[in-house]
Coordinates of C-alpha atoms in Angstrom, one line a residue:
M843 CA -0.2 0.0 0.0
T844 CA 2.8 2.4 0.9
D845 CA 4.5 1.7 -2.5
I846 CA 1.2 2.4 -4.3
L847 CA 0.8 5.7 -2.4
M848 CA 4.5 6.6 -3.2
K849 CA 4.0 6.0 -6.8
N850 CA 0.6 8.0 -7.0
N851 CA 2.3 10.9 -5.2
L852 CA 5.3 10.7 -7.6
S853 CA 3.0 10.8 -10.5
L854 CA 1.1 13.8 -9.3
L855 CA 4.3 15.7 -8.6
T856 CA 5.6 14.7 -12.2
K857 CA 2.5 16.1 -13.7
A858 CA 2.6 19.2 -11.6
V859 CA 6.2 20.0 -12.6
R860 CA 5.2 19.4 -16.1
W861 CA 2.3 21.7 -15.9
L862 CA 4.3 24.5 -14.2
K863 CA 6.9 24.1 -17.1
I864 CA 4.2 24.5 -19.8
K865 CA 2.8 27.4 -17.9
S866 CA 6.0 29.2 -17.5
A867 CA 6.7 28.9 -21.3
E868 CA 3.3 30.2 -21.9
F869 CA 3.9 33.3 -19.8
E870 CA 7.4 33.8 -21.4
R871 CA 5.5 33.8 -24.9
L872 CA 2.9 36.1 -23.5
L873 CA 5.4 38.7 -22.5
G874 CA 6.8 38.6 -26.2
A875 CA 3.2 39.2 -27.5
V876 CA 2.8 42.1 -25.2
K877 CA 5.7 43.7 -26.9
R878 CA 4.5 42.8 -30.3
L879 CA 0.8 43.4 -30.1
G880 CA 0.6 45.8 -27.1
L881 CA -0.7 45.3 -23.7
F882 CA -4.4 46.5 -24.6
S883 CA -4.7 44.2 -27.6
A884 CA -8.0 42.1 -27.2
L885 CA -6.1 38.8 -27.7
V886 CA -3.3 39.6 -25.1
R887 CA -5.9 40.8 -22.5
F888 CA -8.0 37.5 -23.2
R889 CA -4.8 35.5 -22.9
I890 CA -3.8 37.0 -19.7
L891 CA -7.2 36.2 -18.2
E892 CA -7.2 32.6 -19.5
L893 CA -3.6 31.8 -18.6
S894 CA -4.2 33.4 -15.1
I895 CA -7.1 31.2 -14.5
Y896 CA -5.6 28.0 -15.7
A897 CA -2.4 28.4 -13.9
L898 CA -3.7 29.4 -10.6
I899 CA -7.5 28.2 -10.2
Y900 CA -7.5 25.0 -12.3
P901 CA -4.7 22.9 -10.4
I902 CA -6.5 23.7 -7.0
T903 CA -9.9 22.8 -8.3
R904 CA -9.0 19.7 -10.1
I905 CA -7.2 18.4 -6.9
A906 CA -10.4 19.1 -5.0
L907 CA -13.1 18.5 -7.6
G908 CA -11.8 16.4 -10.4
R909 CA -10.9 17.3 -13.9
E910 CA -14.3 17.6 -15.5
R911 CA -15.7 19.9 -12.9
A912 CA -12.5 21.8 -12.6
S913 CA -12.7 22.5 -16.4
K914 CA -16.2 23.7 -16.1
I915 CA -15.5 26.1 -13.5
C916 CA -12.5 27.6 -15.3
E917 CA -14.5 27.8 -18.5
S918 CA -17.3 29.6 -16.8
L919 CA -14.8 32.3 -15.5
I920 CA -13.5 33.0 -19.0
K921 CA -15.3 35.8 -20.8
T922 CA -14.4 35.9 -24.6
P923 CA -13.8 39.3 -26.1
S924 CA -16.7 40.9 -27.7
L925 CA -14.7 41.7 -30.9
T926 CA -15.6 39.3 -33.6
V927 CA -13.3 40.2 -36.3
F928 CA -9.5 39.7 -35.4
P929 CA -7.1 41.7 -37.7
F930 CA -4.0 39.8 -38.1
P931 CA -0.9 41.9 -36.6
H932 CA 1.2 44.0 -39.1
P933 CA 2.5 43.1 -41.7
L934 CA -0.1 40.7 -42.2
T935 CA -3.4 42.1 -43.7
S936 CA -5.8 39.2 -43.1
K937 CA -8.8 39.0 -40.8
L938 CA -10.4 36.2 -38.8
V939 CA -14.0 36.2 -38.0
I940 CA -14.5 34.5 -34.7
K941 CA -17.7 33.4 -33.0
D942 CA -16.6 31.5 -29.8
H943 CA -13.7 30.8 -27.6
G944 CA -12.3 28.1 -29.8
G945 CA -11.4 30.8 -32.6
W946 CA -9.6 32.8 -30.0
S947 CA -7.7 29.8 -28.8
V948 CA -6.5 29.4 -32.4
A949 CA -5.5 33.0 -32.8
M950 CA -3.4 32.5 -29.6
E951 CA -1.8 29.5 -31.1
I952 CA -0.5 31.5 -34.0
F953 CA 0.4 34.9 -32.6
I954 CA 1.2 34.3 -28.9
N955 CA 2.4 30.7 -28.6
D956 CA 3.6 30.3 -32.1
I957 CA 3.1 26.5 -31.8
Y958 CA 3.5 25.9 -35.5
Q959 CA 6.6 28.1 -36.1
K960 CA 4.9 30.9 -38.3
D961 CA 8.2 32.2 -39.6
T962 CA 9.0 28.9 -41.3
I963 CA 5.9 29.3 -43.7
R964 CA 7.2 31.0 -47.0
K965 CA 5.6 32.0 -50.3
G966 CA 5.0 29.2 -52.8
M967 CA 4.7 26.5 -50.2
N968 CA 2.0 23.7 -50.4
I969 CA 0.4 23.1 -46.9
V970 CA -2.0 20.6 -45.6
D971 CA -4.0 21.9 -42.6
V972 CA -5.6 18.8 -40.9
G973 CA -8.2 20.0 -38.3
A974 CA -8.7 23.4 -40.0
H975 CA -11.6 24.4 -37.5
I976 CA -12.8 27.7 -38.5
G977 CA -9.7 28.6 -40.5
G978 CA -7.4 30.5 -38.3
H979 CA -4.2 28.7 -39.4
T980 CA -5.7 28.3 -42.8
V981 CA -6.0 32.1 -43.3
F982 CA -2.5 32.7 -41.9
F983 CA -1.1 29.9 -44.2
A984 CA -3.0 31.4 -47.3
E985 CA -1.6 34.7 -46.9
K986 CA 2.0 33.8 -46.1
T987 CA 2.2 31.2 -49.0
G988 CA 0.6 33.5 -51.6
N989 CA -1.0 32.7 -55.0
A990 CA 1.9 30.7 -55.9
G991 CA 1.2 28.2 -53.0
K992 CA -1.9 26.2 -52.1
V993 CA -3.4 25.3 -48.7
I994 CA -5.5 22.2 -48.3
A995 CA -7.8 23.0 -45.3
I996 CA -9.5 19.8 -44.0
E997 CA -12.3 20.1 -41.6
P998 CA -15.1 17.4 -40.9
E999 CA -17.6 19.2 -38.7
S1000 CA -20.4 21.2 -40.6
K1001 CA -20.7 24.3 -38.6
N1002 CA -16.9 24.7 -38.4
Y1003 CA -16.7 24.1 -42.1
E1004 CA -19.2 26.7 -42.8
E1005 CA -17.2 29.2 -40.8
L1006 CA -14.0 28.1 -42.5
L1007 CA -15.5 28.7 -45.8
G1008 CA -16.7 32.3 -44.5
N1009 CA -13.3 33.2 -43.4
I1010 CA -11.8 31.9 -46.8
H1011 CA -14.2 34.2 -48.7
F1012 CA -14.0 37.1 -46.2
N1013 CA -10.2 37.4 -47.1
N1014 CA -10.9 36.6 -50.8
F1015 CA -8.3 33.8 -51.1
K1016 CA -8.0 31.8 -54.2
N1017 CA -5.3 29.5 -53.1
V1018 CA -7.2 27.5 -50.5
I1019 CA -8.7 24.1 -51.3
P1020 CA -11.5 23.4 -48.5
I1021 CA -12.3 19.8 -47.7
N1022 CA -15.4 18.8 -45.7
A1023 CA -14.1 15.4 -44.5
A1024 CA -11.8 13.9 -42.0
L1025 CA -8.6 12.2 -42.6
S1026 CA -7.8 8.8 -41.1
D1027 CA -6.0 5.5 -42.1
Q1028 CA -8.8 4.2 -44.3
N1029 CA -11.3 5.4 -46.8
G1030 CA -14.9 5.1 -45.9
V1031 CA -17.6 6.3 -43.3
E1032 CA -16.8 6.9 -39.5
K1033 CA -18.6 8.5 -36.6
L1034 CA -17.3 12.0 -35.5
Y1035 CA -18.3 12.5 -31.9
I1036 CA -19.7 15.9 -31.2
S1037 CA -18.0 17.9 -28.1
P1038 CA -19.4 20.8 -26.3
S1039 CA -16.3 22.8 -27.5
S1040 CA -16.3 23.5 -31.4
A1041 CA -12.6 22.6 -31.3
G1042 CA -13.0 19.3 -29.4
H1043 CA -15.2 17.1 -32.1
S1044 CA -13.3 13.8 -32.4
L1045 CA -13.3 10.2 -33.9
L1046 CA -12.7 9.1 -30.4
P1047 CA -15.8 9.5 -28.1
E1048 CA -13.7 9.8 -24.9
L1049 CA -11.9 12.8 -26.3
A1050 CA -14.9 14.6 -27.3
K1051 CA -15.9 14.4 -23.6
N1052 CA -18.8 12.5 -24.4
S1053 CA -19.9 8.9 -24.0
K1054 CA -20.4 6.2 -26.8
T1055 CA -24.2 7.2 -26.6
S1056 CA -23.6 10.9 -27.1
P1057 CA -24.3 12.8 -30.3
F1058 CA -22.3 11.8 -33.4
I1059 CA -22.4 12.5 -37.1
K1060 CA -21.4 10.0 -39.8
I1061 CA -18.8 11.5 -41.9
Q1062 CA -16.6 10.7 -45.0
V1063 CA -13.0 9.7 -44.0
K1064 CA -10.1 9.5 -46.4
K1065 CA -6.4 8.7 -46.4
L1066 CA -4.2 11.8 -47.0
D1067 CA -2.5 9.7 -49.8
T1068 CA -6.0 9.1 -51.4
L1069 CA -7.1 12.8 -51.2
L1070 CA -3.7 14.1 -52.7
E1071 CA -4.1 11.7 -55.5
E1072 CA -7.6 12.9 -56.3
L1073 CA -6.4 16.5 -56.2
H1074 CA -3.3 15.7 -58.3
I1075 CA -0.9 17.2 -55.8
K1076 CA 2.3 15.5 -55.1
K1077 CA 4.5 18.2 -53.4
I1078 CA 3.7 19.0 -49.8
D1079 CA 6.1 21.4 -47.8
V1080 CA 4.2 21.5 -44.5
L1081 CA 1.8 19.0 -42.9
K1082 CA 0.0 20.3 -39.8
I1083 CA -2.3 18.0 -37.8
D1084 CA -4.4 18.6 -34.9
A1085 CA -7.3 16.1 -34.9
E1086 CA -8.3 15.4 -31.4
G1087 CA -6.5 12.2 -31.1
A1088 CA -6.6 10.8 -34.7
E1089 CA -3.1 12.1 -35.3
L1090 CA -1.5 8.6 -35.5
R1091 CA -4.0 7.2 -37.8
I1092 CA -3.8 10.3 -40.0
L1093 CA 0.0 9.7 -40.4
K1094 CA -0.5 6.1 -41.2
G1095 CA -2.9 7.1 -44.0
A1096 CA -0.3 9.4 -45.2
K1097 CA 2.6 7.0 -45.5
R1098 CA 3.2 7.2 -49.3
T1099 CA 2.9 11.1 -49.0
L1100 CA 5.6 11.2 -46.4
E1101 CA 7.9 8.9 -48.2
N1102 CA 7.5 10.9 -51.4
N1103 CA 8.2 14.2 -49.5
P1104 CA 11.4 13.4 -47.4
H1105 CA 11.9 17.1 -46.6
I1106 CA 8.3 17.9 -45.5
K1107 CA 7.9 19.8 -42.3
I1108 CA 5.4 18.0 -39.9
F1109 CA 3.8 19.5 -37.0
V1110 CA 1.6 16.9 -34.9
A1111 CA -0.4 18.1 -31.9
S1112 CA 0.3 15.3 -29.6
Y1113 CA -1.3 16.2 -26.2
H1114 CA -4.6 14.4 -26.6
Y1115 CA -3.9 11.1 -24.5
L1116 CA -1.2 9.6 -22.6
G1117 CA 1.5 8.1 -24.9
E1118 CA 0.6 10.0 -28.0
I1119 CA 4.0 11.9 -28.3
Q1120 CA 5.9 8.6 -28.2
E1121 CA 3.5 6.9 -30.6
V1122 CA 3.9 9.6 -33.2
Q1123 CA 7.7 9.9 -32.8
D1124 CA 8.2 6.2 -33.2
F1125 CA 6.1 6.3 -36.3
L1126 CA 7.9 9.2 -37.8
G1127 CA 11.1 7.6 -36.9
R1128 CA 10.2 4.4 -38.8
L1129 CA 9.9 6.7 -41.9
N1130 CA 13.4 8.2 -41.2
F1131 CA 12.3 11.5 -39.8
K1132 CA 14.0 13.0 -36.7
S1133 CA 11.7 14.9 -34.6
K1134 CA 11.6 17.0 -31.2
V1135 CA 8.8 18.0 -28.9
S1136 CA 7.9 21.6 -28.3
P1137 CA 6.8 22.8 -24.8
F1138 CA 3.4 22.7 -25.9
D1139 CA 3.6 19.0 -26.8
I1140 CA 3.8 19.3 -30.5
V1141 CA 5.9 16.9 -32.2
I1142 CA 8.0 18.6 -34.9
T1143 CA 10.3 17.2 -37.5
T1144 CA 13.8 18.7 -37.7

C-alpha cells in the first residue's frame, strides 16, 4: 500500500512539474506578445485572463473536484472578447471572423504561443492543414504562401466548415482548397463525436468528452494519400495535424505522401492522450524522420 501511495504521489508531482513548465513557457511567450501586439490588444487581454485562471485556479480545483468539474468552473470564468473580427498583426493584412472561444484559442496558437513556427512558412509552399476548424491557421497559411502556393484545409464538422468557408471568402483567398471530410488510415465512413467545444469534436468518443451514446454524425474519411491523389498534388512542404486524437491514424494514411516528400515539415499536436507523443515519434522515426517535442507537446520534424 505504501509503495502504491508513493507511486501515486510521484505521478502527481511529475504532472505538477510538467504543468508548471508549460505555463512558464506560455507566460514567457505572452510577454513577447505584449511587446509585439501591445498590452491592450484584445487577444493579449484575453490570454492574460485565460492563462491566469488555468495556472492558478485550475490546479487547485482539479485536486479538490476532479478534472471535469475543474474545467467547467474555469470555462465559466473566462469571458471571450466581444470583438468578432480579429485583424492579424502587421505586416499581415488578413482578418479572422471569430464566434466562440475556440476561435480565440487558435489566434493565440498563432500569434502568442507560435506553436506551428509561423516564421517557417514561406511563399509558394503547399500546406495541408488537418483539423482546420474555422480557419485561423488556414487564413494565416494562405496569406503567407501567396498565390504561388496552395493550402488544403480539412475540417469534418459542418458548422466549423461553414465558418472556415466564410473566413476564406472574407479574405478573398483563391489558393485554398477546403475539404469537408476527416482524414484517417482508411477510406470510408466513420462516426465523429460532437464535443461541447467547437474545437473538440473527435473520432474518439472519450476525447470529445462524451460517452459512446452521445451525439455523433457520420462523416466521410479518407487517407491523405488518397485525397492528394484525387487533387493531383504530389509536393507537400508542410503538414499540420491537430485532430483530437486521430493524429497517428492520419499519419498512417499519409505514409506514401511522407515517403515521397522526405523534406516535408511536419507539426503534430500530440497532447490528446497519454503516450501519444511517443507513438507519433516512433512512427515518424520508422520513416526516417527525426523529430523533437515543443514545450506545448507538438511533435516537430527537424
